[in-house]
C-alpha positions as a Markdown table, in Angstrom:
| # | Residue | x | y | z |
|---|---|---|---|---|
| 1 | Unk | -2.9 | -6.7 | 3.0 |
| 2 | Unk | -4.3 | -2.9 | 3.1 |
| 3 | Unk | -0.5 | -1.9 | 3.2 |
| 4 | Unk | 0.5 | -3.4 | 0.1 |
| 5 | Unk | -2.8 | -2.6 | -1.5 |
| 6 | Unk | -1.9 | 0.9 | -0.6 |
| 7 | Unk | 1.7 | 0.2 | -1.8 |
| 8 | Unk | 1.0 | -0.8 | -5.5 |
| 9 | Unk | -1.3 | 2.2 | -5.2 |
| 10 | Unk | 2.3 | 4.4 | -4.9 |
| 11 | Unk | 4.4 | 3.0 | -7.7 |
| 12 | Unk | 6.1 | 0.4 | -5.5 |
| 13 | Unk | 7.3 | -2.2 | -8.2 |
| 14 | Unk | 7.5 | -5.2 | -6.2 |
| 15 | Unk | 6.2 | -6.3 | -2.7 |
| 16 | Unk | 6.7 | -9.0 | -0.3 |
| 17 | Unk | 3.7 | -9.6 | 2.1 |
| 18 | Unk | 4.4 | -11.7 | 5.4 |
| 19 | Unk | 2.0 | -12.9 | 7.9 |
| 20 | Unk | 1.1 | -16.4 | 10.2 |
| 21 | Unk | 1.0 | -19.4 | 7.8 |
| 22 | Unk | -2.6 | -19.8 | 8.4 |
| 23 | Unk | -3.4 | -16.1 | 7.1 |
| 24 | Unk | -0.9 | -16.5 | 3.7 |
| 25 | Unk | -3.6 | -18.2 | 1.7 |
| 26 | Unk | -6.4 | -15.4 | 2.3 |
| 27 | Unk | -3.1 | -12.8 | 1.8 |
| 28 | Unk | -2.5 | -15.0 | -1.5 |
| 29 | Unk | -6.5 | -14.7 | -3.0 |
| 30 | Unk | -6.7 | -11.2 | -2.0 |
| 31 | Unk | -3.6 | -10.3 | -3.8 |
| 32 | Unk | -4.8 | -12.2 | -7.0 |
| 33 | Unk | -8.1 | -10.3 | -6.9 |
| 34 | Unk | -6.9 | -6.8 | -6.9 |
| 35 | Unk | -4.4 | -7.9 | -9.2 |
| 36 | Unk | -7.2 | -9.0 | -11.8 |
| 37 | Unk | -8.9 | -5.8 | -10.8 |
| 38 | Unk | -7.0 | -3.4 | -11.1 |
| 39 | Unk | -6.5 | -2.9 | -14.9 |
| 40 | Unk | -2.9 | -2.0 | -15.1 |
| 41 | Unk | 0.0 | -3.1 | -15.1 |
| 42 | Unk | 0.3 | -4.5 | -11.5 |
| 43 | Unk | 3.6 | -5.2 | -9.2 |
| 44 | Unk | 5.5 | -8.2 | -8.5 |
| 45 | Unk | 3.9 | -9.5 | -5.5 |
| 46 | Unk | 4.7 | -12.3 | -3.3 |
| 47 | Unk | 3.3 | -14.0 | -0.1 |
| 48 | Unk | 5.5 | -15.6 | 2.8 |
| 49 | Unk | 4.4 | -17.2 | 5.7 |
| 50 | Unk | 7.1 | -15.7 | 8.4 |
| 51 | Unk | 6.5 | -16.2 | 12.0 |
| 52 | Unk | 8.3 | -13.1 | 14.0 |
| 53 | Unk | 11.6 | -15.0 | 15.7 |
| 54 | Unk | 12.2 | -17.2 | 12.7 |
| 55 | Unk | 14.7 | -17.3 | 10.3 |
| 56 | Unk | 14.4 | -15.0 | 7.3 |
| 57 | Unk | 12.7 | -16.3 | 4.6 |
| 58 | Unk | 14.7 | -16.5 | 1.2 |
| 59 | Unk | 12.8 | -13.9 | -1.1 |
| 60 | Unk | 12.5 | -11.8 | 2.4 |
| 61 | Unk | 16.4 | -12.0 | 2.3 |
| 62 | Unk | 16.6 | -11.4 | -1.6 |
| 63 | Unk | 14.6 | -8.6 | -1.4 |
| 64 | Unk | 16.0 | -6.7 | 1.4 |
| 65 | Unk | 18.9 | -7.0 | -0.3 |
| 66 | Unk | 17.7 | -5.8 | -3.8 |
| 67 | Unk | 17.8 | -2.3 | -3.2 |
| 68 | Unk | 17.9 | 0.6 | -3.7 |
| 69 | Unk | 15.7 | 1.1 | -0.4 |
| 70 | Unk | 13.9 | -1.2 | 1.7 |
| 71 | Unk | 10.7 | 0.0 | 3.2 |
| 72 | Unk | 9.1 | -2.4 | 5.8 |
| 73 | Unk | 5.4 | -1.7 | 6.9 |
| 74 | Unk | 4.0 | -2.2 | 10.3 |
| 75 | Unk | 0.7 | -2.2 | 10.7 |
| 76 | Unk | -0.4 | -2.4 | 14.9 |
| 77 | Unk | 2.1 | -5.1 | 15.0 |
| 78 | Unk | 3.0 | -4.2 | 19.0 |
| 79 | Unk | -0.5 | -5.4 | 20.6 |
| 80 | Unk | 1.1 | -8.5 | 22.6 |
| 81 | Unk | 3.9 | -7.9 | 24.9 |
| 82 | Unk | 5.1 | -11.8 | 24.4 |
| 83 | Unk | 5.2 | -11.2 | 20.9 |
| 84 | Unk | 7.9 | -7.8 | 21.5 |
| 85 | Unk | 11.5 | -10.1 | 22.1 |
| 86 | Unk | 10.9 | -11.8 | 18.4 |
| 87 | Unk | 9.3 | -9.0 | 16.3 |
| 88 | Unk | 12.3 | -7.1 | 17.7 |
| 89 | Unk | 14.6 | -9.9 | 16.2 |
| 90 | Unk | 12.8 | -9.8 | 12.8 |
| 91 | Unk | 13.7 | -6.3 | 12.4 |
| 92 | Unk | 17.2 | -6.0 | 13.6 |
| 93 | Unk | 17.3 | -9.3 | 10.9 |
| 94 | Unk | 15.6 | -7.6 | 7.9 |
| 95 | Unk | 17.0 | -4.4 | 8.5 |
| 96 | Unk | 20.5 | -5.6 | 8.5 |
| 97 | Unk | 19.7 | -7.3 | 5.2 |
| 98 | Unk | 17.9 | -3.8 | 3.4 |
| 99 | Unk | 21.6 | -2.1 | 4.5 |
| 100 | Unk | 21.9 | 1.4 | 5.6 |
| 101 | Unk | 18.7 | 2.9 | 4.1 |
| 102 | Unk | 16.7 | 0.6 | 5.1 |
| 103 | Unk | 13.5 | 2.4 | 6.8 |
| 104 | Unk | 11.2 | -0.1 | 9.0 |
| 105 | Unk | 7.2 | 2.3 | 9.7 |
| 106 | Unk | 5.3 | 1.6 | 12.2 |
| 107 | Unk | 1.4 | 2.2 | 13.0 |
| 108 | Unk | 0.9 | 1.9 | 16.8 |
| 109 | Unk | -1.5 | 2.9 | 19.5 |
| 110 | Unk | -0.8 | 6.2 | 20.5 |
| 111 | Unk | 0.4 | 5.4 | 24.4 |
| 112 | Unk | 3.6 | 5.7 | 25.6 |
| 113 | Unk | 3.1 | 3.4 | 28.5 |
| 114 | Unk | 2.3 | 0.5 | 26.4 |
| 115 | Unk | 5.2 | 1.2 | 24.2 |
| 116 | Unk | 7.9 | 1.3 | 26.7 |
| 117 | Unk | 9.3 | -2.0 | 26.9 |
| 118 | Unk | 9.3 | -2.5 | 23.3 |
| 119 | Unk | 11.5 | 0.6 | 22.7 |
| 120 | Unk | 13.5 | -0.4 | 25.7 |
| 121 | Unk | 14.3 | -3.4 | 23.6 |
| 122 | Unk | 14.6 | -1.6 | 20.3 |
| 123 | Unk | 17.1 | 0.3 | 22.1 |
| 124 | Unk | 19.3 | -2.4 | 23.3 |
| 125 | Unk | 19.1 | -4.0 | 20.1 |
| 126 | Unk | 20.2 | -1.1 | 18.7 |
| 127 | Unk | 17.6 | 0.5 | 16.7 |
| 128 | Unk | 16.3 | 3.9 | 16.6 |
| 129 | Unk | 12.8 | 4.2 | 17.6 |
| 130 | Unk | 11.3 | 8.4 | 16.1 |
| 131 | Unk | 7.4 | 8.8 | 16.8 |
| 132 | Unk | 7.0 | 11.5 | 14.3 |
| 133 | Unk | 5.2 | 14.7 | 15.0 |
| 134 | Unk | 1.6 | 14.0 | 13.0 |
| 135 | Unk | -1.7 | 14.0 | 13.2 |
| 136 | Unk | -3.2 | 11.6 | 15.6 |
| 137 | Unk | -5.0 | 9.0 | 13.1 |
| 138 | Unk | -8.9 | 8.0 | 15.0 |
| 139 | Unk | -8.9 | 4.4 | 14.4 |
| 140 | Unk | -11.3 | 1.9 | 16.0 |
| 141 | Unk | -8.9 | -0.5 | 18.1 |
| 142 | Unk | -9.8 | -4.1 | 18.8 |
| 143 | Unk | -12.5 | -3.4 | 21.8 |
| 144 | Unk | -15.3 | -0.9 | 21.3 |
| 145 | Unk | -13.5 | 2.0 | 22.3 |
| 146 | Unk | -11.7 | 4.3 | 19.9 |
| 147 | Unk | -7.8 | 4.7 | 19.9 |
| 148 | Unk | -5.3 | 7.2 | 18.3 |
| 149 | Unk | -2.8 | 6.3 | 16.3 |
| 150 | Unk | 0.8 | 7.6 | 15.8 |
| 151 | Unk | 3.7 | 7.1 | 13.5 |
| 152 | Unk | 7.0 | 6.1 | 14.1 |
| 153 | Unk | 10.0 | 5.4 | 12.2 |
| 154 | Unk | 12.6 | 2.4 | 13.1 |
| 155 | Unk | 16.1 | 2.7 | 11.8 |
| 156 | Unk | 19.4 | 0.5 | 12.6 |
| 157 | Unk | 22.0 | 3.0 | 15.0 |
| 158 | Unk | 24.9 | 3.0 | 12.5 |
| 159 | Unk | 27.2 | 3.1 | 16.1 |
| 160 | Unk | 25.4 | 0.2 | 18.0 |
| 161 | Unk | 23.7 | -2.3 | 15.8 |
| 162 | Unk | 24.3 | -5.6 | 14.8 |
| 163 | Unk | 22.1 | -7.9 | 13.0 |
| 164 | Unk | 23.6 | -11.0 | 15.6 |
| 165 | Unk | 22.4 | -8.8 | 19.0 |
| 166 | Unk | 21.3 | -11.1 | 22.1 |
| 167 | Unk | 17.8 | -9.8 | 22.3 |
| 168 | Unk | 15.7 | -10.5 | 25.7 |
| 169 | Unk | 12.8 | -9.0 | 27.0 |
| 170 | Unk | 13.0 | -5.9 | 29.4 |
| 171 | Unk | 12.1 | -6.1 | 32.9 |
């Protein structure tokens, strides 16, 4: 939700949010009150439930494909390590679909350790992993104690990648 609020706050002209089935209907009402909020003209926004793993939604794969860039938003996405093999699958899926520009960012904690396996697995799936040189972001993480945040960037290796790679998890 706060990334596509922050979204229409940028000019993006139409957004697709995705979450669990059971969060979609909260997603939905949120969306339709800053909508009514907002007072201006306010972007195409739609709400699909899409379980990491599964097959692309319809308006995910319409929109990817839409152009002229796809930007996909992650947003502490990386906090289970089960959860790693099919997230991983999801973007090698939608970033196939958004083509060559297509830019996936990611918010994580900023530890390399709990990070390795799921860049392993980017890696063999073909996609470029780039922490970006920022900032550390304080953020309070799900416990009491405070984390840092980093940025990275995901893109598809134009050498390695296919959209069809045999993704397991990384021993």
């Amino acid at each position: 939700g706060v990334c596509g609020l922050i979204c229409t706050q940028m000019g993006a002209n139409s957004l697709l949010l995705t979450d669990l089935p059971r969060v979609c209907p909260v997603l939905q009402l949120n969306t339709m009150l800053n909508a009514s909020f907002a007072g201006r003209s306010f972007p195409t926004i739609s709400v699909v439930a899409w379980r990491w793993g599964d097959v692309m939604p319809a308006e995910a794969a319409t929109m990817a494909s839409a152009g002229p860039r796809l930007l996909v938003l992650l947003s502490y996405v990386n906090y289970d390590p089960v959860s790693e093999v099919p997230l991983v699958s999801t973007l090698c899926e939608i970033l196939a679909a958004g083509g060559s520009s297509a830019l996936a960012i990611m918010v994580h904690p900023e530890t390399k350790s709990s990070l390795q396996s799921f860049v392993q697995l980017m890696d063999s799936a073909g996609l470029n992993f780039e922490p970006q040189e920022c900032r550390p972001l304080p953020i309070r993480g799900w416990g009491s104690k405070e984390e840092r945040a980093q940025i990275s960037y995901i893109t598809a290796n134009s050498t390695s990648f296919s959209s069809q790679t045999n993704i397991s998890s990384v021993s």
